[in-house]
PDB file of C-alpha atoms in Angstrom:
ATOM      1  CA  UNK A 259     111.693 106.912  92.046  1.00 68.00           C
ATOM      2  CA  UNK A 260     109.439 110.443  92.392  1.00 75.00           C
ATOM      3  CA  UNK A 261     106.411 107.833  91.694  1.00 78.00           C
ATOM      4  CA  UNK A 262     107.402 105.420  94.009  1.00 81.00           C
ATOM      5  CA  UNK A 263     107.777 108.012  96.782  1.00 83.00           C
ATOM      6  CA  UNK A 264     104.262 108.825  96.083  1.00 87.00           C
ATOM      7  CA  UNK A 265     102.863 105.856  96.747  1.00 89.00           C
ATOM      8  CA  UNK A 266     104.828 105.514  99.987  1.00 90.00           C
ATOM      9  CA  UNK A 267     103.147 108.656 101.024  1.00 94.00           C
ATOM     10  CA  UNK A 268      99.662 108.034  99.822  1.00 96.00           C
ATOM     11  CA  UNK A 269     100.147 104.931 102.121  1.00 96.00           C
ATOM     12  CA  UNK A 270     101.197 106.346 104.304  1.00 96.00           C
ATOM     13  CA  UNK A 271      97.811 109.168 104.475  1.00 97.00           C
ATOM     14  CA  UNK A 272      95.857 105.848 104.369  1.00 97.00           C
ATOM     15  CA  UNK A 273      97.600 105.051 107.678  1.00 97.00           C
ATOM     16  CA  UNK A 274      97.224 108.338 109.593  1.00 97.00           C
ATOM     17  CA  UNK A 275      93.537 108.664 108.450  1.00 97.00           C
ATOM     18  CA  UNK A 276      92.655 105.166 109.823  1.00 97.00           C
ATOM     19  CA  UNK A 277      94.385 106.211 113.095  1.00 96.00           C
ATOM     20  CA  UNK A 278      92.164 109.463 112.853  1.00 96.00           C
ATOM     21  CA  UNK A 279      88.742 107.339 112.190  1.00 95.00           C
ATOM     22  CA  UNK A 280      90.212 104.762 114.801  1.00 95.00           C
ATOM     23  CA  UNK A 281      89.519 107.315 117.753  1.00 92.00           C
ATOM     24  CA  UNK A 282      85.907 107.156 116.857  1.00 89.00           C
ATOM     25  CA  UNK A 283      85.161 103.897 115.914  1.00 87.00           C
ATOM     26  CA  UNK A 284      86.992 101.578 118.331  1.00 87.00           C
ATOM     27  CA  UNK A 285      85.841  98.074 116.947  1.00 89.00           C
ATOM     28  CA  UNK A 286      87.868  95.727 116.361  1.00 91.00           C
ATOM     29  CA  UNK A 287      88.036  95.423 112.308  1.00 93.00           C
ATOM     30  CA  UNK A 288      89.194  98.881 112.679  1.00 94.00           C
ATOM     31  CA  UNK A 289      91.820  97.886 114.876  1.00 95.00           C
ATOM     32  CA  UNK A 290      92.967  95.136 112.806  1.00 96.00           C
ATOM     33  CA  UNK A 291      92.634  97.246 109.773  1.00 97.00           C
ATOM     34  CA  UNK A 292      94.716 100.463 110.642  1.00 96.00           C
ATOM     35  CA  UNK A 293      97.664  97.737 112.106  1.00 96.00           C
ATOM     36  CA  UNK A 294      97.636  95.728 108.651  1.00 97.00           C
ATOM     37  CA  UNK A 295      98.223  99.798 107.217  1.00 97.00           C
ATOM     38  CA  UNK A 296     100.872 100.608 109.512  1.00 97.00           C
ATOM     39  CA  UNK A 297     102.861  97.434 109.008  1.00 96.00           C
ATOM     40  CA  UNK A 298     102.054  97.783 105.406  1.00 96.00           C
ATOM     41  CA  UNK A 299     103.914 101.127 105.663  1.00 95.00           C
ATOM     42  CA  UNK A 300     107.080  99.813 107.527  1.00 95.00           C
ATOM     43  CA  UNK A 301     106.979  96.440 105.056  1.00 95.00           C
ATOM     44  CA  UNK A 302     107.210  99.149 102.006  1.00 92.00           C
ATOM     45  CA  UNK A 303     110.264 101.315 104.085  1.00 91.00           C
ATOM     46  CA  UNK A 304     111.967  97.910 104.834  1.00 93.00           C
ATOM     47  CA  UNK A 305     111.702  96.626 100.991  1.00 89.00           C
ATOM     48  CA  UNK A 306     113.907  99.798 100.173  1.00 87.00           C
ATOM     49  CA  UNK A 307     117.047  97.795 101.912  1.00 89.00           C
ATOM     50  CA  UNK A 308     117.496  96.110  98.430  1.00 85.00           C
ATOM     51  CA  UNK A 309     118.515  99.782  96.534  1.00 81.00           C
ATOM     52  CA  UNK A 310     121.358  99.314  98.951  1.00 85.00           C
ATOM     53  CA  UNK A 311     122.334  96.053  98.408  1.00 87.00           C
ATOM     54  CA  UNK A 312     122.857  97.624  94.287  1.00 76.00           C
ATOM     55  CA  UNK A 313     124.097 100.745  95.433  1.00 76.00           C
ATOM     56  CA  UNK A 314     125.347 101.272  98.997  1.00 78.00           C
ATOM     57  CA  UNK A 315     126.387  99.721 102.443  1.00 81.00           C
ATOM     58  CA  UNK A 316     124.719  96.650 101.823  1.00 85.00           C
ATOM     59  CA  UNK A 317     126.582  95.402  99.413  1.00 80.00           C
ATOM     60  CA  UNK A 318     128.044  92.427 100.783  1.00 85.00           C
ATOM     61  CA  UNK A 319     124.500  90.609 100.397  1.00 87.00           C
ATOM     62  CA  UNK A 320     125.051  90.324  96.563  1.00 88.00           C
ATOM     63  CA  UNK A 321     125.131  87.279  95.446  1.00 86.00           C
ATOM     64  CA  UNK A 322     123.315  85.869  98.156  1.00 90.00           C
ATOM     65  CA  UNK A 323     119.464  84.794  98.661  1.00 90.00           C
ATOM     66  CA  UNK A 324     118.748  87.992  99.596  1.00 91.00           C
ATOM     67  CA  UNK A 325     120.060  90.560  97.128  1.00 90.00           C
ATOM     68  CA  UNK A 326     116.696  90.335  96.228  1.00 90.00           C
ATOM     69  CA  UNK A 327     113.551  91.666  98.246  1.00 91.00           C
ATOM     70  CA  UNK A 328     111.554  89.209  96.603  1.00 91.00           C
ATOM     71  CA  UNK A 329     111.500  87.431  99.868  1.00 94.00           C
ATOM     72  CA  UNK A 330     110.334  89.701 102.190  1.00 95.00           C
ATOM     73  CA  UNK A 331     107.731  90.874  99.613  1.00 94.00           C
ATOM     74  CA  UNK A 332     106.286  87.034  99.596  1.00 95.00           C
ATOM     75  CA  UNK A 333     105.938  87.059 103.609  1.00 96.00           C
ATOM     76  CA  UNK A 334     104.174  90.183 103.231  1.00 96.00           C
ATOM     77  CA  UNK A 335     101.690  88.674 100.368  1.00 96.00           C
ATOM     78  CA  UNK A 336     101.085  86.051 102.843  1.00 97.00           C
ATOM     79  CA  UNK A 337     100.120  88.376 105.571  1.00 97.00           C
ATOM     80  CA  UNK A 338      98.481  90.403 103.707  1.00 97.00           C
ATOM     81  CA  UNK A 339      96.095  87.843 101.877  1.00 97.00           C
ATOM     82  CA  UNK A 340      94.673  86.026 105.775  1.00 97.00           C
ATOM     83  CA  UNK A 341      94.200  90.338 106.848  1.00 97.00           C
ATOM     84  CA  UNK A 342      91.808  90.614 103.657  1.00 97.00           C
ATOM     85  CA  UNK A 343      89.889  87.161 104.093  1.00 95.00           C
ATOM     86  CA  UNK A 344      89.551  87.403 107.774  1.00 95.00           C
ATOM     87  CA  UNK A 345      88.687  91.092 107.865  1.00 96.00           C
ATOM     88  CA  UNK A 346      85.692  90.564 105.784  1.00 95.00           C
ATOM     89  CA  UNK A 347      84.686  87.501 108.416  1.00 94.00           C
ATOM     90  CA  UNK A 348      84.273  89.921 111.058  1.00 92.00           C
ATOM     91  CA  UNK A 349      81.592  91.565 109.133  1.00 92.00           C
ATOM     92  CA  UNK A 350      79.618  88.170 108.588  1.00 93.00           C
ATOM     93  CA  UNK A 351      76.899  86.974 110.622  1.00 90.00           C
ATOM     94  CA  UNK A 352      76.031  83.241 108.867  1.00 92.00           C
ATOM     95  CA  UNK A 353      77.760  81.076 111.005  1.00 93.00           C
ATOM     96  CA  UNK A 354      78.288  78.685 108.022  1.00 95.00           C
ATOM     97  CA  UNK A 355      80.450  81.356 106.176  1.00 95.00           C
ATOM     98  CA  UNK A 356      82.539  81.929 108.524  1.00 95.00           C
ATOM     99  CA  UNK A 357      83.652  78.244 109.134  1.00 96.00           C
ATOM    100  CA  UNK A 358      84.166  78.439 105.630  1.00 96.00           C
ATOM    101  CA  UNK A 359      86.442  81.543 105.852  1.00 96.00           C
ATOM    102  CA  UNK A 360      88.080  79.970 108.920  1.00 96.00           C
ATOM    103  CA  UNK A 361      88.758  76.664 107.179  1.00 97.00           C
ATOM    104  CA  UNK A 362      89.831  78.608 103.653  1.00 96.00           C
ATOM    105  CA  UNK A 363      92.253  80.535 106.053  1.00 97.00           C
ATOM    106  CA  UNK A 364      93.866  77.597 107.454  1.00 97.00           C
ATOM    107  CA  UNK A 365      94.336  76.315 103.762  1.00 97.00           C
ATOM    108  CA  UNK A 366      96.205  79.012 102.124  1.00 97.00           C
ATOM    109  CA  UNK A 367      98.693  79.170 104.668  1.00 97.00           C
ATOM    110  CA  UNK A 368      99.262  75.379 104.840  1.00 97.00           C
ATOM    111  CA  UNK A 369      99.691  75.961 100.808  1.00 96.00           C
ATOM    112  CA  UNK A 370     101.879  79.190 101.001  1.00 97.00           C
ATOM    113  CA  UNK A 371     104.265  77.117 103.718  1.00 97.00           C
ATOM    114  CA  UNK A 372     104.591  74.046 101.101  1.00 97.00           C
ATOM    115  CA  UNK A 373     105.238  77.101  98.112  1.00 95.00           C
ATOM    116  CA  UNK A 374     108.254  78.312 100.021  1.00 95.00           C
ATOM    117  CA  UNK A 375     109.706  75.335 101.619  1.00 95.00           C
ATOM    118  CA  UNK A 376     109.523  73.470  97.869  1.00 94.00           C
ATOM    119  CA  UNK A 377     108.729  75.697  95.032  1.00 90.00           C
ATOM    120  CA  UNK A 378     112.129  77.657  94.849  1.00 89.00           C
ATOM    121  CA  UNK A 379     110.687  80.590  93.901  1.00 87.00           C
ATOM    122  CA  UNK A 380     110.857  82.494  97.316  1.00 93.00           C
ATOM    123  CA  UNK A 381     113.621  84.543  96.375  1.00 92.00           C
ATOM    124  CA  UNK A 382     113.628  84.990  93.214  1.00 88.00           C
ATOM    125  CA  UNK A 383     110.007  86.029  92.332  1.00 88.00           C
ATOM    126  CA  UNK A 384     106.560  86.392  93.433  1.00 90.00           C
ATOM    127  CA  UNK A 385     105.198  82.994  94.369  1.00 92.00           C
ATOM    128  CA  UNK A 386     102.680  82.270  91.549  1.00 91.00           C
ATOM    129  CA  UNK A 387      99.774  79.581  93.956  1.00 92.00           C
ATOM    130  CA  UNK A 388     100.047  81.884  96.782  1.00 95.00           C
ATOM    131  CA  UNK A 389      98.839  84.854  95.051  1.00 94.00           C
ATOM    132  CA  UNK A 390      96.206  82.853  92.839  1.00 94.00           C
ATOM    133  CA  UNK A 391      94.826  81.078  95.895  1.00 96.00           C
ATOM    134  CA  UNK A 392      94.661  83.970  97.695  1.00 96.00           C
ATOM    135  CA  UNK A 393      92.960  86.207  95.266  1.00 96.00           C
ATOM    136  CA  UNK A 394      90.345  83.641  95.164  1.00 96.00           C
ATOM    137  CA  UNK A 395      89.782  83.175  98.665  1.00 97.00           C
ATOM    138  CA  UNK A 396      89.579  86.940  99.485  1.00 97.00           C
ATOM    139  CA  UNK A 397      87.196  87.480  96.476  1.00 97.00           C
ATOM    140  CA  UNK A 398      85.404  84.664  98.774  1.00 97.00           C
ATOM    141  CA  UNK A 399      85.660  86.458 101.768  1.00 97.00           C
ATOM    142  CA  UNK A 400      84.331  89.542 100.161  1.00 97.00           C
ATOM    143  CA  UNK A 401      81.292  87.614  98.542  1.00 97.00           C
ATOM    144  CA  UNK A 402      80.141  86.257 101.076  1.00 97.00           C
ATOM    145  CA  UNK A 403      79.802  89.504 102.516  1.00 95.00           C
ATOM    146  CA  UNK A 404      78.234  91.240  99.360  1.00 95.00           C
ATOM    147  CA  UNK A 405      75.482  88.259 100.119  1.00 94.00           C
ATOM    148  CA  UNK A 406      74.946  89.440 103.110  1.00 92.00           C
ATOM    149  CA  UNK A 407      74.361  92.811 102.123  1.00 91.00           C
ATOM    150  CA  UNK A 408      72.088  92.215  99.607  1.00 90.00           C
ATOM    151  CA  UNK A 409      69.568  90.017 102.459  1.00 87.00           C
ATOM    152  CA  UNK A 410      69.583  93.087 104.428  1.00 82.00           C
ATOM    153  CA  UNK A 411      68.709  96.464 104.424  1.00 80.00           C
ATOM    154  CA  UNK A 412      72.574  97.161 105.162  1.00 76.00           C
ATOM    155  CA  UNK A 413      72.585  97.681 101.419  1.00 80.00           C
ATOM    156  CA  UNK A 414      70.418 100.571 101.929  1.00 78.00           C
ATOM    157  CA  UNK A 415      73.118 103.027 103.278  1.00 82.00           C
ATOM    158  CA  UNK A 416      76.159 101.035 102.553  1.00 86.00           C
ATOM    159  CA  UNK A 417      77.823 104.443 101.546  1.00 86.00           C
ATOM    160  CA  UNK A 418      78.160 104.768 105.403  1.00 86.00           C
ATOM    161  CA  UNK A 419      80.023 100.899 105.594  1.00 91.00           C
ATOM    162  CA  UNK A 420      84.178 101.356 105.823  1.00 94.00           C
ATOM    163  CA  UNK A 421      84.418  97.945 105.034  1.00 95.00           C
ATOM    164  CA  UNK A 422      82.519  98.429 101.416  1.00 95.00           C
ATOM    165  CA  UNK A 423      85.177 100.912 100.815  1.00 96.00           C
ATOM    166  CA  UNK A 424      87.600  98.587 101.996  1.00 97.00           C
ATOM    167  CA  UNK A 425      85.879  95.503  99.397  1.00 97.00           C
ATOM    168  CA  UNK A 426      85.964  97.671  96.260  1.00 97.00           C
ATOM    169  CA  UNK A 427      89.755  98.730  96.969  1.00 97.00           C
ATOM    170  CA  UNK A 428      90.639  95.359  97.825  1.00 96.00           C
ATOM    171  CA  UNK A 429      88.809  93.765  94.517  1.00 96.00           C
ATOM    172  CA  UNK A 430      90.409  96.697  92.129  1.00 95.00           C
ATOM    173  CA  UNK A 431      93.650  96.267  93.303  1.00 96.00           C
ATOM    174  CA  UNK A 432      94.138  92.302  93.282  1.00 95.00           C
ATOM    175  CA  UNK A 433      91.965  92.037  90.320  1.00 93.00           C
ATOM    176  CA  UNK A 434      94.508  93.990  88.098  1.00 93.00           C
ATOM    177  CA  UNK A 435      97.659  93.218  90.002  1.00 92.00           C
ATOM    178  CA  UNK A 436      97.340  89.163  90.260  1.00 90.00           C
ATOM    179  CA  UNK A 437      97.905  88.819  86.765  1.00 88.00           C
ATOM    180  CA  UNK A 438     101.780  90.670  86.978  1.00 84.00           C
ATOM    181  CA  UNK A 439     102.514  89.408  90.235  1.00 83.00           C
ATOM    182  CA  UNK A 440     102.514  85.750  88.666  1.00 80.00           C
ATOM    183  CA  UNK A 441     104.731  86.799  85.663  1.00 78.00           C
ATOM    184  CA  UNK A 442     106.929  89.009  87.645  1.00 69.00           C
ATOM    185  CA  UNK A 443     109.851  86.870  86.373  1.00 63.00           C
ATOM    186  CA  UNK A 444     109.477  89.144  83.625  1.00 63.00           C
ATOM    187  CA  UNK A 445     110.725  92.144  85.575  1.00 64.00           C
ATOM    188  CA  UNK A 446     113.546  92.443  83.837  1.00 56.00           C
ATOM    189  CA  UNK A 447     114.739  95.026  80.869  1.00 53.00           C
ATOM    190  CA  UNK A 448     116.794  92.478  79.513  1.00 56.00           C
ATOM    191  CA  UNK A 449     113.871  89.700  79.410  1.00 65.00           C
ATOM    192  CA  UNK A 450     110.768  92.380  78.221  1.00 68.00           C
ATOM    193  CA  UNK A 451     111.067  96.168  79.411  1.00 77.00           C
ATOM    194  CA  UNK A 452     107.917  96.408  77.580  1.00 77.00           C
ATOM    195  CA  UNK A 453     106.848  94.203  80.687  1.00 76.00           C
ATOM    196  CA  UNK A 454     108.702  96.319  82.814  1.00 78.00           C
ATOM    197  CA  UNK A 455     106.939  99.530  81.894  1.00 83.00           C
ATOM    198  CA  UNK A 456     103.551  97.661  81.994  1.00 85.00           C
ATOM    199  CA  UNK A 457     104.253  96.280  85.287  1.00 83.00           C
ATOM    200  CA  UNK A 458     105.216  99.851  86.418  1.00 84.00           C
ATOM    201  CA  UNK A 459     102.155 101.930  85.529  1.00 89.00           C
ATOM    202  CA  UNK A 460      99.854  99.239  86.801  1.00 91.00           C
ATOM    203  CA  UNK A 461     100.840  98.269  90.322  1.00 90.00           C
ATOM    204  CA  UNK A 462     101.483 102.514  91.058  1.00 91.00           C
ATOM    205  CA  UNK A 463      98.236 103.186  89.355  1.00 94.00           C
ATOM    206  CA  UNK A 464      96.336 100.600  91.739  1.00 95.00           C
ATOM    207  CA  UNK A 465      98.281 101.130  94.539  1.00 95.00           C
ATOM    208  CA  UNK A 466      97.182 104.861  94.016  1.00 95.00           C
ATOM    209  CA  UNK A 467      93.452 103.729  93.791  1.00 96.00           C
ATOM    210  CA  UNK A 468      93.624 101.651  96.441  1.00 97.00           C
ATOM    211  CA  UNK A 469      94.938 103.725  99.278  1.00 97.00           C
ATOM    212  CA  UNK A 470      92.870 106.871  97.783  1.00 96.00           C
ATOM    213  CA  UNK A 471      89.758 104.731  98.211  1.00 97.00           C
ATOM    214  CA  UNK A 472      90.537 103.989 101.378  1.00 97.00           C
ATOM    215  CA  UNK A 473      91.033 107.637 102.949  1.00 97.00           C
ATOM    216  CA  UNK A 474      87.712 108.406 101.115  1.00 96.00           C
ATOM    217  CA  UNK A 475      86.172 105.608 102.977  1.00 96.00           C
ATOM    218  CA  UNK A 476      87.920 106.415 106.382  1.00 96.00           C
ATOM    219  CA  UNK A 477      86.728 110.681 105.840  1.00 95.00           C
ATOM    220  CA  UNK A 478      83.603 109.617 104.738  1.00 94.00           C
ATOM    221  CA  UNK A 479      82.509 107.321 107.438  1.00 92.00           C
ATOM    222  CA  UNK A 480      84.299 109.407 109.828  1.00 89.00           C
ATOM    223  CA  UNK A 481      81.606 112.015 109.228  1.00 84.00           C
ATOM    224  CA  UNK A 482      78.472 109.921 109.231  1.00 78.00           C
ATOM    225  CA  UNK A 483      77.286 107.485 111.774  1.00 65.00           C
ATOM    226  CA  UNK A 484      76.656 103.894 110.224  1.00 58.00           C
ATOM    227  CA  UNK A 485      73.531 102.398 111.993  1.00 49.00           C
ATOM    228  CA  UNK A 486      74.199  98.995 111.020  1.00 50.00           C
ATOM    229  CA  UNK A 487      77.821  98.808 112.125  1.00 54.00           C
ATOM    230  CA  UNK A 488      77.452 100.061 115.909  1.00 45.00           C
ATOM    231  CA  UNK A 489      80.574 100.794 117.725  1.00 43.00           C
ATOM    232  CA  UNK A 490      82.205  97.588 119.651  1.00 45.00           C
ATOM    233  CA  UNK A 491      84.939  98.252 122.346  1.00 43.00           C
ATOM    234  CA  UNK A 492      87.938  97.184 121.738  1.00 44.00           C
TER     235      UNK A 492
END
């Protein structure tokens, strides 16, 4: 519980830092960005409701559909995937990648509808072709923008580019977490708490990585002045 707390409020730092570099940048990644943190905060508060269901007033939902939060965590994969493939489009300037991103967009969700209209796995684990599709396509999203880095002299001073802090965060933490995600039918002690513990240590560990990367990148770029990336209104 202690760790999970942590995590909360390391994701919660992520959030109030982005707000903080949000008053100087005012583009509209950023926008996007520190909104997809905030509702990732209240989507992490709101998963909590199924301690109660075990122990507490919300009891009455056992046995039902949603004792589990397995649910709620699956709309939030969804979301979460289009943020990360879309956020990197706003960065792109080939016109042909991003009707490819737009396009790639349009086909995970039509895929993640037909997962939890037909696969029955909606409440009862993560969904297993949502989360490989959309690893792929936001490992898309981010090449394509690696590509364009390495054409320009943007790779010159890309220490000074949020959204490269944003890529290596985002690569890290679906690159190791995919894998569980998919076999999270596992989570059990009585199936494998050798799983369990596994399962544990990874998605805190990256979760840690992941938000700490991305207050570095916020307090870094908040301090330097990216000439590459100049400020849009928003």
């Amino acid at each position: 519980m202690l760790a999970l707390f942590f995590v909360h409020l390391v994701e919660f730092l992520a959030f109030l830092t982005g707000l903080v570099y949000y008053q100087k940048n005012k583009s509209k990644p950023t926008f996007y960005l520190v909104w997809f943190l905030g509702i990732t905060v209240c989507s992490e508060i709101f998963g909590w409701y199924a301690y109660f269901v075990e122990n507490g007033f919300l009891y009455f939902l056992k046995g039902t559909p949603f004792e589990s939060n397995y649910w709620w965590a699956n709309i939030y994969t969804v979301i979460s995937y289009l943020f990360y493939v879309n956020y990197f489009k706003w960065y792109l300037s080939a016109k042909k990648s991003v009707t490819i991103i737009n396009r790639v967009s349009i086909v995970f969700l039509i895929f993640s509808i037909l997962e939890i209209v037909f696969s029955g796995d909606f409440f009862i684990k993560f969904m297993p072709i949502t989360n490989i599709l959309g690893t792929l396509f936001v490992f898309l999203s981010i090449a394509f923008y690696y590509l364009e880095l390495l054409k320009s002299d943007q790779i010159l001073q890309v220490q000074k580019s949020l959204p490269f802090y944003i890529s290596v965060g985002a690569l890290l933490f679906h690159l190791c977490t995919t894998p569980f995600f998919i076999y999270s039918s596992y989570y059990s002690n009585t199936i494998d708490p050798g799983f369990v513990n596994l399962y544990k240590q990874v998605i805190f560990g990256t979760n840690y990585l992941l938000y700490s990367i991305y207050i570095a990148g916020f307090l870094i770029c908040y301090r330097t002045e990216n000439p590459y990336y100049p400020k849009k209104s928003f």
